[in-house]
Amino acid sequence: MTRRIVLATRNEGKIAELREILARTLADLDLELAGIGGFPQVPDIPETGVTFEENALLKARAAAEATGLPALADDSGLAVDVLGGAPGVFSARWCGRHGDDEANLRLLLAQLQDVPDEHRGAAFVCAAALVLPSGESACRLGRFAGVLTREPRGSGGFGYDPILQVAGGTRTSAELTAAEKNSRSHRGQAFRLLAQDIRALLG
């Protein structure tokens, strides 16, 4: 019997990405992944947590309660070493406006202008959460580490992808192919780990 899981996002690109990631790891389970766009009863969920884990669980819990279905959610952002992990949960609104990728990126580069190359370490971090209508939950973390460049490079991805040069290579996250990024990224890591919990709780 097909089990429906609701994904607490209206971003069709993210839904497609997660379908691909989870299809490979949970091919033996008959799962249908649906975005919350098909569930008008799900309210907009404020991200009031102070950690990625808290925000991911908040979104998944609200979606599970509103739909009566198991729910998946994630929260992610960029953690810069010399900024003590900031922008962190404020990554999408670092410039003061939510979702202005260009302004966020330019502000961060300006703030780090005088930081020498050897201290420009950073990582994308993702928390992936599963919450069941019963209240059972699980949350897993993934990290995609590298160093911050001084100018954007590449046209793939979004957000801070053009300024994170991936550890062990010379390309930024925005210069990787979609397949390369999915196989190594923070979101891919987190959801592949969470697949173990999905299997345990739903399989």
Coordinates of N, CA and C in Angstrom, one line a residue:
M1 N 0.8 -1.2 0.0 CA 0.0 0.0 0.0 C 0.9 1.2 0.0
T2 N 0.5 2.2 -0.8 CA 1.3 3.4 -0.9 C 1.1 4.3 0.3
R3 N 2.2 4.7 0.9 CA 2.2 5.6 2.1 C 2.5 7.0 1.6
R4 N 1.6 7.9 2.0 CA 1.8 9.3 1.6 C 2.6 10.0 2.7
I5 N 3.6 10.8 2.2 CA 4.3 11.7 3.1 C 4.2 13.1 2.6
V6 N 3.9 14.1 3.5 CA 3.8 15.4 3.1 C 5.2 16.1 3.3
L7 N 5.6 16.9 2.4 CA 6.9 17.7 2.5 C 6.5 19.1 2.8
A8 N 7.0 19.6 3.9 CA 6.5 20.9 4.4 C 7.3 22.1 3.6
T9 N 7.0 22.1 2.3 CA 7.5 23.2 1.5 C 6.6 23.4 0.3
R10 N 6.6 24.6 -0.2 CA 5.8 24.8 -1.5 C 6.8 25.0 -2.7
N11 N 8.1 24.7 -2.4 CA 9.1 24.9 -3.4 C 9.1 23.6 -4.3
E12 N 8.6 23.7 -5.5 CA 8.6 22.5 -6.4 C 10.0 21.9 -6.7
G13 N 11.0 22.8 -6.8 CA 12.3 22.4 -7.1 C 12.8 21.5 -5.9
K14 N 12.6 21.9 -4.7 CA 13.0 21.1 -3.5 C 12.3 19.8 -3.5
I15 N 11.0 19.8 -3.8 CA 10.2 18.5 -3.8 C 10.8 17.6 -4.8
A16 N 11.1 18.1 -6.0 CA 11.7 17.2 -7.0 C 13.1 16.7 -6.6
E17 N 13.9 17.5 -6.0 CA 15.2 17.1 -5.5 C 15.1 16.0 -4.4
L18 N 14.1 16.2 -3.5 CA 14.0 15.2 -2.4 C 13.4 13.9 -2.9
R19 N 12.5 14.0 -3.9 CA 12.0 12.8 -4.5 C 13.1 11.9 -5.1
E20 N 14.1 12.6 -5.8 CA 15.2 11.9 -6.4 C 16.1 11.3 -5.3
I21 N 16.4 12.1 -4.3 CA 17.3 11.6 -3.2 C 16.7 10.4 -2.5
L22 N 15.4 10.5 -2.1 CA 14.7 9.4 -1.4 C 14.4 8.2 -2.2
A23 N 14.2 8.4 -3.5 CA 13.8 7.3 -4.4 C 15.0 6.3 -4.5
R24 N 16.2 6.8 -4.4 CA 17.4 6.0 -4.5 C 17.6 5.2 -3.2
T25 N 17.3 5.8 -2.0 CA 17.5 5.2 -0.8 C 16.4 4.4 -0.2
L26 N 15.2 4.7 -0.7 CA 14.0 4.0 -0.2 C 13.2 3.4 -1.4
A27 N 13.9 2.9 -2.4 CA 13.2 2.3 -3.6 C 12.3 1.2 -3.2
D28 N 12.6 0.5 -2.2 CA 11.7 -0.7 -1.8 C 10.5 -0.4 -1.1
L29 N 10.4 0.9 -0.6 CA 9.2 1.3 0.1 C 8.3 2.1 -0.9
D30 N 7.0 1.8 -0.8 CA 6.0 2.4 -1.7 C 5.6 3.8 -1.1
L31 N 6.3 4.8 -1.4 CA 6.1 6.1 -0.8 C 5.7 7.1 -1.9
E32 N 4.7 8.0 -1.5 CA 4.3 9.1 -2.4 C 4.7 10.4 -1.6
L33 N 5.5 11.2 -2.2 CA 5.9 12.5 -1.5 C 5.1 13.7 -2.1
A34 N 4.4 14.4 -1.3 CA 3.5 15.5 -1.8 C 3.9 16.8 -1.1
G35 N 3.9 17.8 -1.8 CA 4.2 19.2 -1.2 C 2.9 19.7 -0.5
I36 N 3.1 20.6 0.4 CA 1.9 21.1 1.1 C 1.0 22.0 0.3
G37 N 1.4 22.3 -1.0 CA 0.6 23.1 -1.9 C -0.8 22.4 -2.1
G38 N -0.8 21.1 -1.9 CA -2.1 20.4 -2.1 C -2.9 20.3 -0.8
F39 N -2.4 20.9 0.2 CA -3.1 20.9 1.5 C -3.4 22.3 2.0
P40 N -4.4 22.9 1.6 CA -4.7 24.3 2.0 C -4.9 24.6 3.4
Q41 N -5.1 23.5 4.2 CA -5.3 23.6 5.6 C -4.0 23.8 6.4
V42 N -2.9 23.6 5.7 CA -1.6 23.8 6.4 C -1.3 25.3 6.4
P43 N -1.1 25.9 7.6 CA -0.8 27.3 7.7 C 0.6 27.6 7.3
D44 N 0.9 28.9 7.0 CA 2.3 29.3 6.9 C 3.0 29.1 8.3
I45 N 4.2 28.5 8.3 CA 4.8 28.1 9.5 C 6.0 29.1 9.9
P46 N 5.8 29.9 10.9 CA 7.0 30.8 11.2 C 8.2 30.0 11.7
E47 N 9.3 30.4 11.2 CA 10.6 29.7 11.6 C 11.2 30.5 12.8
T48 N 10.7 30.1 14.0 CA 11.0 30.9 15.2 C 12.1 30.2 16.0
G49 N 12.6 29.0 15.5 CA 13.7 28.3 16.2 C 15.0 29.0 16.1
V50 N 15.9 28.7 17.0 CA 17.2 29.4 17.0 C 18.3 28.4 16.4
T51 N 17.9 27.2 16.1 CA 18.8 26.2 15.4 C 18.1 25.6 14.2
F52 N 18.9 25.1 13.3 CA 18.3 24.4 12.1 C 17.3 23.3 12.5
E53 N 17.8 22.5 13.5 CA 17.0 21.4 14.0 C 15.6 21.9 14.5
E54 N 15.6 22.9 15.3 CA 14.3 23.4 15.9 C 13.4 23.8 14.7
N55 N 13.9 24.5 13.7 CA 13.0 25.0 12.6 C 12.5 23.9 11.8
A56 N 13.4 22.9 11.5 CA 12.9 21.7 10.7 C 11.8 21.0 11.4
L57 N 12.0 20.8 12.7 CA 11.0 20.1 13.5 C 9.7 20.9 13.6
L58 N 9.8 22.2 13.8 CA 8.6 23.0 13.8 C 7.8 22.9 12.6
K59 N 8.4 22.9 11.4 CA 7.7 22.8 10.2 C 7.1 21.5 9.9
A60 N 7.9 20.4 10.2 CA 7.4 19.1 10.1 C 6.2 18.8 11.0
R61 N 6.3 19.2 12.3 CA 5.3 19.0 13.3 C 4.0 19.7 12.9
A62 N 4.1 20.9 12.4 CA 2.9 21.7 12.0 C 2.2 21.0 10.8
A63 N 3.0 20.5 9.8 CA 2.4 19.8 8.7 C 1.8 18.5 9.0
A64 N 2.4 17.8 9.9 CA 1.8 16.5 10.4 C 0.5 16.7 11.1
E65 N 0.5 17.7 12.0 CA -0.7 18.0 12.7 C -1.9 18.4 11.8
A66 N -1.6 19.2 10.8 CA -2.6 19.8 9.9 C -3.1 18.8 8.9
T67 N -2.3 17.8 8.5 CA -2.7 16.9 7.5 C -3.0 15.5 8.0
G68 N -2.5 15.1 9.2 CA -2.7 13.8 9.7 C -1.8 12.8 9.0
L69 N -0.8 13.3 8.3 CA 0.2 12.4 7.5 C 1.6 12.6 8.1
P70 N 2.4 11.6 7.9 CA 3.8 11.8 8.2 C 4.4 13.0 7.4
A71 N 5.2 13.8 8.0 CA 5.7 15.0 7.4 C 7.2 15.1 7.4
L72 N 7.8 15.6 6.3 CA 9.2 15.9 6.2 C 9.4 17.4 6.1
A73 N 10.5 17.9 6.7 CA 10.8 19.3 6.5 C 12.3 19.4 6.7
D74 N 12.9 20.5 6.2 CA 14.3 20.8 6.4 C 14.5 22.3 6.6
D75 N 15.6 22.6 7.3 CA 16.0 24.0 7.4 C 17.5 24.0 7.2
S76 N 18.0 25.0 6.4 CA 19.4 25.0 6.1 C 19.9 26.4 5.9
G77 N 21.2 26.5 5.9 CA 21.8 27.8 5.8 C 23.3 27.7 5.8
L78 N 24.0 28.8 5.8 CA 25.4 28.9 5.8 C 26.0 29.2 7.1
A79 N 27.0 28.5 7.6 CA 27.6 28.7 8.9 C 29.1 29.1 8.6
V80 N 29.4 30.3 9.0 CA 30.8 30.9 8.7 C 31.6 30.8 10.0
D81 N 32.8 30.2 9.9 CA 33.6 30.0 11.1 C 33.9 31.2 11.9
V82 N 34.4 32.3 11.2 CA 34.8 33.5 11.9 C 33.6 34.3 12.4
L83 N 32.4 34.0 12.0 CA 31.2 34.6 12.5 C 30.5 33.8 13.5
G84 N 31.2 32.8 14.0 CA 30.6 32.0 15.1 C 29.4 31.1 14.6
G85 N 29.4 30.8 13.3 CA 28.3 30.0 12.8 C 27.2 30.8 12.1
A86 N 27.3 32.2 12.2 CA 26.3 33.0 11.4 C 26.7 33.0 10.0
P87 N 25.8 33.3 9.1 CA 24.4 33.8 9.3 C 23.5 32.7 9.9
G88 N 23.8 31.4 9.7 CA 23.0 30.3 10.3 C 21.6 30.4 9.9
V89 N 20.7 30.3 10.9 CA 19.2 30.3 10.7 C 18.7 31.6 10.0
F90 N 19.6 32.6 10.0 CA 19.2 33.9 9.4 C 19.8 34.1 8.0
S91 N 20.3 33.0 7.4 CA 20.9 33.0 6.1 C 20.0 33.6 5.0
A92 N 18.8 33.3 5.0 CA 17.9 33.8 3.9 C 17.5 35.2 4.1
R93 N 17.7 35.8 5.3 CA 17.3 37.2 5.5 C 18.5 38.0 6.1
W94 N 19.7 37.6 5.8 CA 20.9 38.2 6.4 C 20.9 39.7 6.1
C95 N 20.5 40.2 5.0 CA 20.5 41.6 4.6 C 19.3 42.3 5.2
G96 N 18.4 41.6 5.8 CA 17.2 42.3 6.4 C 15.9 42.0 5.6
R97 N 16.1 41.5 4.4 CA 14.9 41.1 3.6 C 15.0 39.6 3.3
H98 N 13.9 38.9 3.4 CA 13.9 37.5 3.2 C 14.0 37.2 1.7
G99 N 14.9 36.3 1.4 CA 15.0 35.7 0.1 C 15.8 36.6 -1.0
D100 N 16.4 37.7 -0.6 CA 17.2 38.5 -1.5 C 18.6 37.9 -1.6
D101 N 18.8 36.9 -2.4 CA 20.0 36.2 -2.5 C 21.2 37.1 -2.8
E102 N 21.0 37.9 -3.8 CA 22.1 38.8 -4.2 C 22.6 39.7 -3.1
A103 N 21.6 40.3 -2.4 CA 21.9 41.3 -1.3 C 22.6 40.5 -0.1
N104 N 22.0 39.4 0.2 CA 22.6 38.6 1.3 C 24.1 38.2 1.0
L105 N 24.4 37.8 -0.2 CA 25.7 37.4 -0.6 C 26.7 38.6 -0.6
R106 N 26.2 39.7 -1.1 CA 27.1 40.9 -1.2 C 27.4 41.4 0.2
L107 N 26.4 41.4 1.1 CA 26.6 41.9 2.4 C 27.6 40.9 3.2
L108 N 27.5 39.6 3.0 CA 28.4 38.7 3.7 C 29.8 38.9 3.2
L109 N 30.0 39.0 1.8 CA 31.4 39.3 1.3 C 32.0 40.6 1.8
A110 N 31.1 41.6 2.0 CA 31.7 42.9 2.5 C 32.1 42.7 3.9
Q111 N 31.3 42.0 4.7 CA 31.7 41.8 6.1 C 33.0 41.0 6.3
L112 N 33.3 40.1 5.3 CA 34.5 39.3 5.4 C 35.6 39.8 4.6
Q113 N 35.5 41.0 4.1 CA 36.5 41.6 3.2 C 37.9 41.5 3.7
D114 N 38.1 41.8 5.0 CA 39.4 41.8 5.6 C 39.9 40.5 6.2
V115 N 39.1 39.5 6.1 CA 39.4 38.2 6.6 C 40.3 37.4 5.7
P116 N 41.5 37.0 6.1 CA 42.5 36.3 5.2 C 42.0 35.0 4.8
D117 N 42.5 34.5 3.7 CA 42.0 33.3 3.0 C 42.0 32.1 4.0
E118 N 43.0 32.0 4.8 CA 43.2 30.8 5.7 C 42.1 30.8 6.8
H119 N 41.3 31.9 7.0 CA 40.3 31.9 8.0 C 38.9 32.1 7.4
R120 N 38.7 31.7 6.2 CA 37.4 31.9 5.5 C 36.7 30.5 5.4
G121 N 36.9 29.6 6.4 CA 36.2 28.4 6.4 C 34.7 28.6 6.6
A122 N 33.9 27.7 6.0 CA 32.4 27.8 6.2 C 31.8 26.5 5.7
A123 N 30.5 26.3 6.0 CA 29.8 25.1 5.6 C 28.4 25.4 5.5
F124 N 27.8 24.8 4.5 CA 26.3 24.7 4.4 C 25.9 23.6 5.4
V125 N 24.8 23.9 6.2 CA 24.3 22.9 7.1 C 22.8 22.7 6.9
C126 N 22.4 21.5 6.9 CA 21.0 21.2 6.8 C 20.5 20.2 7.9
A127 N 19.3 20.6 8.4 CA 18.7 19.7 9.4 C 17.4 19.2 8.6
A128 N 17.3 17.8 8.6 CA 16.1 17.2 8.0 C 15.3 16.5 9.1
A129 N 14.0 16.7 9.1 CA 13.2 16.2 10.2 C 12.0 15.4 9.6
L130 N 11.7 14.4 10.4 CA 10.5 13.5 10.1 C 9.6 13.6 11.4
V131 N 8.3 13.9 11.2 CA 7.4 13.9 12.3 C 6.2 13.1 11.9
L132 N 5.8 12.1 12.8 CA 4.6 11.3 12.5 C 3.4 12.0 13.2
P133 N 2.2 11.7 12.7 CA 1.0 12.2 13.4 C 0.9 11.8 14.9
S134 N 1.5 10.7 15.2 CA 1.5 10.2 16.6 C 2.5 11.1 17.5
G135 N 3.3 11.9 16.9 CA 4.2 12.7 17.6 C 5.7 12.2 17.6
E136 N 5.9 11.0 17.1 CA 7.2 10.4 17.0 C 8.0 11.3 16.0
S137 N 9.3 11.5 16.3 CA 10.1 12.3 15.4 C 11.5 11.9 15.3
A138 N 12.2 12.4 14.3 CA 13.6 12.2 14.1 C 14.2 13.4 13.4
C139 N 15.4 13.7 13.6 CA 16.1 14.8 12.9 C 17.5 14.4 12.7
R140 N 18.0 14.7 11.5 CA 19.4 14.4 11.1 C 20.1 15.7 10.5
L141 N 21.4 15.7 10.7 CA 22.2 16.9 10.2 C 23.1 16.5 9.1
G142 N 23.3 17.4 8.1 CA 24.3 17.2 7.1 C 25.1 18.5 6.9
R143 N 26.4 18.3 6.6 CA 27.3 19.5 6.4 C 28.0 19.4 5.1
F144 N 28.2 20.5 4.4 CA 28.9 20.6 3.1 C 29.9 21.7 3.3
A145 N 31.1 21.3 3.5 CA 32.1 22.3 4.0 C 33.0 22.8 2.8
G146 N 33.6 24.0 3.1 CA 34.5 24.6 2.1 C 35.1 25.8 2.6
V147 N 35.5 26.7 1.7 CA 36.0 28.0 2.1 C 35.3 29.1 1.2
L148 N 35.2 30.3 1.7 CA 34.5 31.3 1.0 C 35.4 32.0 0.1
T149 N 35.0 32.2 -1.2 CA 35.7 32.9 -2.2 C 35.5 34.4 -2.0
R150 N 36.2 35.2 -2.7 CA 36.1 36.7 -2.6 C 35.1 37.3 -3.6
E151 N 34.8 36.5 -4.7 CA 33.8 36.9 -5.7 C 33.0 35.6 -6.1
P152 N 31.7 35.9 -6.4 CA 30.9 34.7 -6.9 C 31.4 34.1 -8.1
R153 N 31.2 32.7 -8.2 CA 31.6 32.0 -9.4 C 30.6 30.9 -9.6
G154 N 30.1 30.8 -10.9 CA 29.2 29.7 -11.2 C 27.8 30.2 -11.3
S155 N 27.0 29.5 -12.1 CA 25.6 29.9 -12.3 C 24.6 28.9 -11.8
G156 N 25.0 27.8 -11.2 CA 24.1 26.8 -10.7 C 23.7 27.1 -9.3
G157 N 22.7 26.4 -8.8 CA 22.3 26.6 -7.4 C 21.6 27.9 -7.1
F158 N 21.7 28.3 -5.9 CA 21.1 29.6 -5.5 C 21.7 30.0 -4.2
G159 N 21.3 31.1 -3.6 CA 21.8 31.6 -2.3 C 23.3 31.8 -2.3
Y160 N 23.9 31.2 -1.4 CA 25.4 31.4 -1.2 C 26.2 30.4 -2.0
D161 N 25.6 29.6 -2.9 CA 26.3 28.6 -3.7 C 27.5 29.2 -4.4
P162 N 27.4 30.4 -5.0 CA 28.5 30.9 -5.8 C 29.7 31.3 -5.0
I163 N 29.7 31.3 -3.7 CA 30.9 31.7 -2.9 C 31.4 30.7 -2.0
L164 N 30.8 29.5 -2.0 CA 31.4 28.4 -1.2 C 32.2 27.5 -2.1
Q165 N 33.6 27.6 -2.0 CA 34.4 26.6 -2.8 C 34.5 25.3 -2.0
V166 N 34.0 24.3 -2.6 CA 33.9 23.0 -1.9 C 35.2 22.4 -1.5
A167 N 35.3 21.9 -0.3 CA 36.5 21.4 0.3 C 37.0 20.3 -0.6
G168 N 38.3 20.3 -0.8 CA 39.0 19.3 -1.6 C 38.9 19.5 -3.1
G169 N 38.4 20.7 -3.5 CA 38.3 21.0 -4.9 C 38.6 22.4 -5.2
T170 N 38.4 22.8 -6.5 CA 38.6 24.2 -6.9 C 37.3 24.9 -7.3
R171 N 36.2 24.2 -7.3 CA 35.0 24.7 -7.8 C 34.1 25.1 -6.7
T172 N 33.2 26.1 -6.9 CA 32.2 26.5 -5.9 C 31.0 25.6 -6.1
S173 N 30.1 25.6 -5.1 CA 28.9 24.8 -5.2 C 28.1 25.1 -6.4
A174 N 28.2 26.4 -6.9 CA 27.4 26.8 -8.0 C 28.1 26.3 -9.3
E175 N 29.3 25.8 -9.3 CA 29.9 25.3 -10.4 C 29.8 23.8 -10.6
L176 N 29.2 23.1 -9.6 CA 29.0 21.7 -9.7 C 27.7 21.4 -10.5
T177 N 27.7 20.2 -11.1 CA 26.5 19.7 -11.7 C 25.5 19.4 -10.7
A178 N 24.2 19.3 -11.1 CA 23.1 19.0 -10.1 C 23.4 17.6 -9.5
A179 N 23.9 16.6 -10.3 CA 24.1 15.3 -9.8 C 25.3 15.3 -8.8
E180 N 26.3 16.1 -9.1 CA 27.5 16.2 -8.2 C 27.0 16.8 -6.9
K181 N 26.2 17.8 -7.0 CA 25.8 18.5 -5.7 C 24.9 17.6 -4.9
N182 N 23.9 16.9 -5.5 CA 23.0 16.1 -4.8 C 23.8 14.9 -4.1
S183 N 24.8 14.4 -4.7 CA 25.6 13.3 -4.1 C 26.4 13.7 -2.9
R184 N 26.7 15.0 -2.8 CA 27.6 15.5 -1.7 C 27.0 16.5 -0.8
S185 N 25.9 17.1 -1.2 CA 25.5 18.3 -0.5 C 24.9 18.0 0.9
H186 N 24.8 19.1 1.7 CA 24.3 19.0 3.1 C 22.9 18.5 3.1
R187 N 22.0 18.9 2.1 CA 20.7 18.4 2.1 C 20.6 16.9 1.7
G188 N 21.5 16.5 0.7 CA 21.5 15.1 0.4 C 22.0 14.2 1.5
Q189 N 23.0 14.7 2.2 CA 23.5 14.0 3.4 C 22.5 13.8 4.5
A190 N 21.8 14.9 4.8 CA 20.8 14.9 5.9 C 19.6 14.0 5.5
F191 N 19.1 14.0 4.3 CA 18.0 13.2 4.0 C 18.4 11.7 3.8
R192 N 19.6 11.5 3.3 CA 20.0 10.1 3.2 C 20.1 9.5 4.6
L193 N 20.6 10.2 5.6 CA 20.6 9.8 7.0 C 19.2 9.6 7.5
L194 N 18.3 10.6 7.2 CA 16.9 10.5 7.7 C 16.2 9.3 7.1
A195 N 16.6 8.9 5.9 CA 16.0 7.7 5.3 C 16.0 6.5 6.2
Q196 N 17.0 6.4 7.0 CA 17.1 5.3 8.0 C 15.9 5.3 9.0
D197 N 15.6 6.6 9.4 CA 14.5 6.7 10.3 C 13.2 6.5 9.6
I198 N 13.1 7.0 8.4 CA 11.8 6.8 7.6 C 11.6 5.3 7.5
R199 N 12.6 4.5 7.2 CA 12.5 3.1 7.0 C 12.1 2.5 8.4
A200 N 12.7 2.9 9.4 CA 12.4 2.3 10.7 C 11.0 2.6 11.2
L201 N 10.5 3.9 11.0 CA 9.2 4.3 11.5 C 8.1 4.0 10.6
L202 N 8.3 3.9 9.3 CA 7.3 3.7 8.3 C 7.3 2.4 7.6
G203 N 8.6 1.8 7.5 CA 8.7 0.6 6.8 C 8.1 -0.6 7.4

